[in-house]
Amino acid sequence: MLGSGKGSNFVAIAEAIAVGKCPAEVALVLSDVESSGILDATRQRNLPARFIAPGKFRTKLDEDAERAYVAALQDAKVDLIVLAGFMRVLKGDFLRAFEGRIVNIHPSLLPSFPGLEAWKQALDYGVKVTGCTVHFVDAGVDSGAIIGQQTVAVLDSDTAETLHARIHAAEHELYPNCVAAIARGEISVSGRQVIWRP
Ligand code: GAR
């Protein structure tokens, strides 16, 4: 699992695993932010957590960092890479090493509002419904095949903070369900269509 922030999606997935709702294990959590909540939350659960410095760029990993991330994940023999608030775009060699095996959660109903602060983009645009999306990662930004989505109503009284909090709550239901379905082998992909066959 890879994350840069608080780690609430990591916690939701780790709890689903702990109560038997998701037949998976967390092999390794990596972060590009040494003081991130996701690393603390992982260590609190006695699971393997590592900071790997991202290198000289702001929005992606540099070549050395990319190699170090790929090596750490291959050494840990991961089957699936779960991005949980990892705020760097993954590129070339990383994507090639784990093709079709990387999933991400995004805080909007894609393809609306890709990129940063999607909940704020939705509020500023004035949509009445937004939500969250779990998708496979491809070479674009938030553009891969969609695995699952959950809607969240936008209220007249919403601020960016209150809307993001409700989207987060929806993420904590959606993401463990999607990871569990993948772990059970219930998900197949045909072009852009992701089919659930329980
Ligand atoms: C989540 O809202 C996730 O959708 C978002 O970062 C947050 C991480 O929260 N990801 C992106 O915006 C990716 N473009 P968390 O650290 O508490 O799981």
mmCIF file of C-alpha atoms and ligand atoms in Angstrom:
data_model
loop_
_atom_site.group_PDB
_atom_site.id
_atom_site.type_symbol
_atom_site.label_atom_id
_atom_site.label_comp_id
_atom_site.label_asym_id
_atom_site.label_seq_id
_atom_site.Cartn_x
_atom_site.Cartn_y
_atom_site.Cartn_z
ATOM 1 C CA MET A 1 0.000 0.000 0.000
ATOM 2 C CA LEU A 2 1.256 3.506 -0.774
ATOM 3 C CA GLY A 3 0.139 6.732 0.911
ATOM 4 C CA SER A 4 1.257 10.254 1.690
ATOM 5 C CA GLY A 5 -1.322 11.432 4.234
ATOM 6 C CA LYS A 6 -3.462 10.614 7.209
ATOM 7 C CA GLY A 7 -3.970 6.960 6.334
ATOM 8 C CA SER A 8 -7.689 6.652 7.050
ATOM 9 C CA ASN A 9 -8.217 4.491 3.954
ATOM 10 C CA PHE A 10 -5.353 2.249 5.050
ATOM 11 C CA VAL A 11 -7.078 1.905 8.452
ATOM 12 C CA ALA A 12 -10.430 1.059 6.817
ATOM 13 C CA ILE A 13 -8.819 -1.680 4.701
ATOM 14 C CA ALA A 14 -6.685 -3.013 7.578
ATOM 15 C CA GLU A 15 -9.838 -3.232 9.750
ATOM 16 C CA ALA A 16 -11.768 -5.032 7.016
ATOM 17 C CA ILE A 17 -8.898 -7.534 6.801
ATOM 18 C CA ALA A 18 -8.775 -7.910 10.608
ATOM 19 C CA VAL A 19 -12.505 -8.768 10.847
ATOM 20 C CA GLY A 20 -12.367 -11.210 7.932
ATOM 21 C CA LYS A 21 -14.255 -9.070 5.396
ATOM 22 C CA CYS A 22 -11.284 -8.814 3.054
ATOM 23 C CA PRO A 23 -9.183 -11.926 2.358
ATOM 24 C CA ALA A 24 -5.860 -10.151 1.967
ATOM 25 C CA GLU A 25 -2.830 -9.148 3.965
ATOM 26 C CA VAL A 26 -0.881 -5.920 4.072
ATOM 27 C CA ALA A 27 2.605 -6.944 2.921
ATOM 28 C CA LEU A 28 4.159 -3.464 3.087
ATOM 29 C CA VAL A 29 3.188 0.192 3.413
ATOM 30 C CA LEU A 30 5.419 2.765 1.746
ATOM 31 C CA SER A 31 5.237 6.535 2.036
ATOM 32 C CA ASP A 32 7.007 9.490 0.467
ATOM 33 C CA VAL A 33 6.289 11.534 3.632
ATOM 34 C CA GLU A 34 8.354 10.544 6.664
ATOM 35 C CA SER A 35 5.916 11.996 9.211
ATOM 36 C CA SER A 36 2.744 10.713 7.533
ATOM 37 C CA GLY A 37 -0.150 9.324 9.538
ATOM 38 C CA ILE A 38 -0.257 6.264 7.292
ATOM 39 C CA LEU A 39 3.214 5.161 8.474
ATOM 40 C CA ASP A 40 2.231 5.718 12.142
ATOM 41 C CA ALA A 41 -1.031 3.813 11.702
ATOM 42 C CA THR A 42 0.802 0.920 10.010
ATOM 43 C CA ARG A 43 3.431 0.684 12.761
ATOM 44 C CA GLN A 44 0.704 0.817 15.431
ATOM 45 C CA ARG A 45 -0.684 -2.352 13.880
ATOM 46 C CA ASN A 46 2.768 -3.978 13.803
ATOM 47 C CA LEU A 47 2.748 -4.107 10.025
ATOM 48 C CA PRO A 48 5.803 -3.295 7.882
ATOM 49 C CA ALA A 49 6.094 0.415 7.057
ATOM 50 C CA ARG A 50 8.871 2.314 5.282
ATOM 51 C CA PHE A 51 9.561 5.855 4.244
ATOM 52 C CA ILE A 52 11.331 6.059 0.891
ATOM 53 C CA ALA A 53 12.419 9.550 -0.134
ATOM 54 C CA PRO A 54 10.756 10.588 -3.398
ATOM 55 C CA GLY A 55 13.747 12.452 -4.823
ATOM 56 C CA LYS A 56 13.989 15.778 -6.506
ATOM 57 C CA PHE A 57 10.566 16.222 -8.120
ATOM 58 C CA ARG A 58 7.397 17.585 -6.519
ATOM 59 C CA THR A 59 4.682 15.556 -8.229
ATOM 60 C CA LYS A 60 6.395 12.287 -9.223
ATOM 61 C CA LEU A 61 9.189 9.960 -8.058
ATOM 62 C CA ASP A 62 12.636 10.516 -9.529
ATOM 63 C CA GLU A 63 14.418 7.587 -11.219
ATOM 64 C CA ASP A 64 16.313 6.383 -8.139
ATOM 65 C CA ALA A 65 13.226 6.630 -5.978
ATOM 66 C CA GLU A 66 11.129 4.781 -8.542
ATOM 67 C CA ARG A 67 13.693 1.956 -8.577
ATOM 68 C CA ALA A 68 13.694 1.818 -4.758
ATOM 69 C CA TYR A 69 9.874 1.673 -4.597
ATOM 70 C CA VAL A 70 9.698 -1.078 -7.218
ATOM 71 C CA ALA A 71 12.428 -3.122 -5.487
ATOM 72 C CA ALA A 72 10.808 -2.822 -2.044
ATOM 73 C CA LEU A 73 7.423 -3.905 -3.402
ATOM 74 C CA GLN A 74 8.890 -6.785 -5.409
ATOM 75 C CA ASP A 75 10.888 -7.964 -2.366
ATOM 76 C CA ALA A 76 7.667 -7.943 -0.351
ATOM 77 C CA LYS A 77 6.076 -10.057 -3.134
ATOM 78 C CA VAL A 78 2.973 -7.892 -3.361
ATOM 79 C CA ASP A 79 0.137 -9.048 -5.624
ATOM 80 C CA LEU A 80 -1.755 -5.750 -5.658
ATOM 81 C CA ILE A 81 -0.664 -2.167 -5.073
ATOM 82 C CA VAL A 82 -3.283 -0.104 -3.270
ATOM 83 C CA LEU A 83 -2.809 3.653 -3.503
ATOM 84 C CA ALA A 84 -4.395 5.275 -0.472
ATOM 85 C CA GLY A 85 -3.817 9.004 -0.743
ATOM 86 C CA PHE A 86 -0.438 8.670 -2.489
ATOM 87 C CA MET A 87 0.026 12.145 -3.897
ATOM 88 C CA ARG A 88 2.560 11.457 -6.645
ATOM 89 C CA VAL A 89 1.838 10.355 -10.188
ATOM 90 C CA LEU A 90 3.325 6.929 -10.975
ATOM 91 C CA LYS A 91 5.097 6.629 -14.301
ATOM 92 C CA GLY A 92 6.856 4.334 -16.800
ATOM 93 C CA ASP A 93 8.953 1.703 -15.051
ATOM 94 C CA PHE A 94 6.721 1.548 -11.979
ATOM 95 C CA LEU A 95 3.586 1.037 -14.093
ATOM 96 C CA ARG A 96 5.342 -1.547 -16.270
ATOM 97 C CA ALA A 97 6.522 -3.504 -13.205
ATOM 98 C CA PHE A 98 2.971 -3.852 -11.836
ATOM 99 C CA GLU A 99 0.797 -3.530 -14.926
ATOM 100 C CA GLY A 100 -2.894 -4.040 -14.200
ATOM 101 C CA ARG A 101 -2.168 -4.543 -10.501
ATOM 102 C CA ILE A 102 -2.372 -0.970 -9.185
ATOM 103 C CA VAL A 103 -5.597 0.541 -7.833
ATOM 104 C CA ASN A 104 -6.335 4.046 -6.573
ATOM 105 C CA ILE A 105 -9.109 5.888 -4.777
ATOM 106 C CA HIS A 106 -10.077 9.340 -5.938
ATOM 107 C CA PRO A 107 -12.409 11.728 -4.077
ATOM 108 C CA SER A 108 -14.875 12.460 -6.920
ATOM 109 C CA LEU A 109 -17.055 10.630 -9.414
ATOM 110 C CA LEU A 110 -14.542 10.265 -12.230
ATOM 111 C CA PRO A 111 -14.226 11.340 -14.982
ATOM 112 C CA SER A 112 -15.421 14.539 -13.264
ATOM 113 C CA PHE A 113 -12.818 16.441 -11.281
ATOM 114 C CA PRO A 114 -9.541 14.534 -11.723
ATOM 115 C CA GLY A 115 -6.436 15.945 -10.060
ATOM 116 C CA LEU A 116 -6.000 17.720 -6.765
ATOM 117 C CA GLU A 117 -8.660 18.682 -4.169
ATOM 118 C CA ALA A 118 -11.446 17.061 -6.155
ATOM 119 C CA TRP A 119 -14.018 17.736 -3.401
ATOM 120 C CA LYS A 120 -13.241 21.465 -3.656
ATOM 121 C CA GLN A 121 -13.467 21.336 -7.445
ATOM 122 C CA ALA A 122 -16.944 19.752 -7.086
ATOM 123 C CA LEU A 123 -18.076 22.383 -4.582
ATOM 124 C CA ASP A 124 -16.755 25.261 -6.705
ATOM 125 C CA TYR A 125 -18.436 23.835 -9.819
ATOM 126 C CA GLY A 126 -21.779 23.588 -8.032
ATOM 127 C CA VAL A 127 -22.608 19.926 -8.665
ATOM 128 C CA LYS A 128 -25.340 18.470 -6.450
ATOM 129 C CA VAL A 129 -23.843 14.979 -6.279
ATOM 130 C CA THR A 130 -20.229 13.941 -6.039
ATOM 131 C CA GLY A 131 -18.565 10.929 -4.409
ATOM 132 C CA CYS A 132 -15.547 8.690 -4.753
ATOM 133 C CA THR A 133 -14.133 6.316 -7.341
ATOM 134 C CA VAL A 134 -11.866 3.272 -7.101
ATOM 135 C CA HIS A 135 -10.076 2.634 -10.391
ATOM 136 C CA PHE A 136 -7.158 0.799 -11.933
ATOM 137 C CA VAL A 137 -4.144 3.024 -12.525
ATOM 138 C CA ASP A 138 -2.986 3.619 -16.083
ATOM 139 C CA ALA A 139 -0.539 6.091 -17.584
ATOM 140 C CA GLY A 140 -2.965 9.020 -17.346
ATOM 141 C CA VAL A 141 -4.075 11.012 -14.316
ATOM 142 C CA ASP A 142 -7.119 9.390 -12.636
ATOM 143 C CA SER A 143 -8.069 7.898 -16.007
ATOM 144 C CA GLY A 144 -7.960 4.099 -15.575
ATOM 145 C CA ALA A 145 -10.872 1.647 -15.758
ATOM 146 C CA ILE A 146 -13.431 2.210 -13.003
ATOM 147 C CA ILE A 147 -13.917 -0.576 -10.441
ATOM 148 C CA GLY A 148 -16.473 1.064 -8.141
ATOM 149 C CA GLN A 149 -18.096 4.377 -7.275
ATOM 150 C CA GLN A 150 -20.133 5.671 -4.359
ATOM 151 C CA THR A 151 -22.197 8.861 -4.446
ATOM 152 C CA VAL A 152 -22.283 11.638 -1.845
ATOM 153 C CA ALA A 153 -24.880 14.449 -1.941
ATOM 154 C CA VAL A 154 -23.547 18.012 -1.896
ATOM 155 C CA LEU A 155 -25.488 20.099 0.644
ATOM 156 C CA ASP A 156 -26.143 23.848 0.362
ATOM 157 C CA SER A 157 -24.478 24.241 3.752
ATOM 158 C CA ASP A 158 -21.304 22.316 2.765
ATOM 159 C CA THR A 159 -17.823 23.713 3.156
ATOM 160 C CA ALA A 160 -14.830 22.017 1.556
ATOM 161 C CA GLU A 161 -14.119 20.399 4.941
ATOM 162 C CA THR A 162 -17.616 19.005 5.601
ATOM 163 C CA LEU A 163 -17.917 17.670 2.047
ATOM 164 C CA HIS A 164 -14.477 16.061 2.168
ATOM 165 C CA ALA A 165 -15.357 14.422 5.508
ATOM 166 C CA ARG A 166 -18.488 12.773 4.004
ATOM 167 C CA ILE A 167 -16.522 11.687 0.915
ATOM 168 C CA HIS A 168 -13.910 10.173 3.221
ATOM 169 C CA ALA A 169 -16.647 8.196 5.020
ATOM 170 C CA ALA A 170 -17.877 6.882 1.648
ATOM 171 C CA GLU A 171 -14.301 5.947 0.694
ATOM 172 C CA HIS A 172 -13.989 3.879 3.865
ATOM 173 C CA GLU A 173 -16.938 1.718 2.716
ATOM 174 C CA LEU A 174 -16.098 1.552 -0.980
ATOM 175 C CA TYR A 175 -12.350 0.861 -0.906
ATOM 176 C CA PRO A 176 -12.340 -2.223 1.371
ATOM 177 C CA ASN A 177 -15.237 -3.683 -0.691
ATOM 178 C CA CYS A 178 -13.322 -3.199 -3.948
ATOM 179 C CA VAL A 179 -10.061 -4.604 -2.561
ATOM 180 C CA ALA A 180 -11.962 -7.588 -1.130
ATOM 181 C CA ALA A 181 -13.608 -8.281 -4.500
ATOM 182 C CA ILE A 182 -10.206 -8.195 -6.220
ATOM 183 C CA ALA A 183 -8.685 -10.444 -3.541
ATOM 184 C CA ARG A 184 -11.536 -12.949 -4.033
ATOM 185 C CA GLY A 185 -10.909 -12.997 -7.783
ATOM 186 C CA GLU A 186 -14.357 -11.547 -8.512
ATOM 187 C CA ILE A 187 -13.156 -8.737 -10.762
ATOM 188 C CA SER A 188 -12.323 -9.037 -14.448
ATOM 189 C CA VAL A 189 -11.400 -6.327 -16.912
ATOM 190 C CA SER A 190 -12.334 -6.023 -20.554
ATOM 191 C CA GLY A 191 -11.070 -2.765 -22.024
ATOM 192 C CA ARG A 192 -12.614 -0.019 -19.918
ATOM 193 C CA GLN A 193 -15.301 -2.310 -18.499
ATOM 194 C CA VAL A 194 -14.675 -3.803 -15.065
ATOM 195 C CA ILE A 195 -17.011 -6.705 -14.396
ATOM 196 C CA TRP A 196 -17.950 -7.980 -10.932
ATOM 197 C CA ARG A 197 -18.757 -11.696 -10.822
ATOM 198 C CA PRO A 198 -19.271 -12.810 -7.244
HETATM 199 C C1 GAR B 1 -8.493 10.473 0.162
HETATM 200 O O1 GAR B 1 -9.607 11.355 0.201
HETATM 201 C C2 GAR B 1 -8.181 10.082 -1.263
HETATM 202 O O2 GAR B 1 -9.318 9.966 -2.050
HETATM 203 C C3 GAR B 1 -7.335 11.243 -1.708
HETATM 204 O O3 GAR B 1 -6.506 11.519 -0.600
HETATM 205 C C4 GAR B 1 -7.208 11.206 0.587
HETATM 206 C C5 GAR B 1 -6.319 10.345 1.455
HETATM 207 O O4 GAR B 1 -6.891 10.201 2.721
HETATM 208 N N1 GAR B 1 -6.555 10.887 -2.857
HETATM 209 C C6 GAR B 1 -6.337 11.718 -3.856
HETATM 210 O O5 GAR B 1 -6.751 12.869 -3.899
HETATM 211 C C7 GAR B 1 -5.498 11.135 -4.984
HETATM 212 N N2 GAR B 1 -5.516 11.991 -6.127
HETATM 213 P P1 GAR B 1 -6.289 9.156 3.769
HETATM 214 O O6 GAR B 1 -4.774 9.418 3.856
HETATM 215 O O7 GAR B 1 -6.969 9.498 5.064
HETATM 216 O O8 GAR B 1 -6.608 7.775 3.284
#
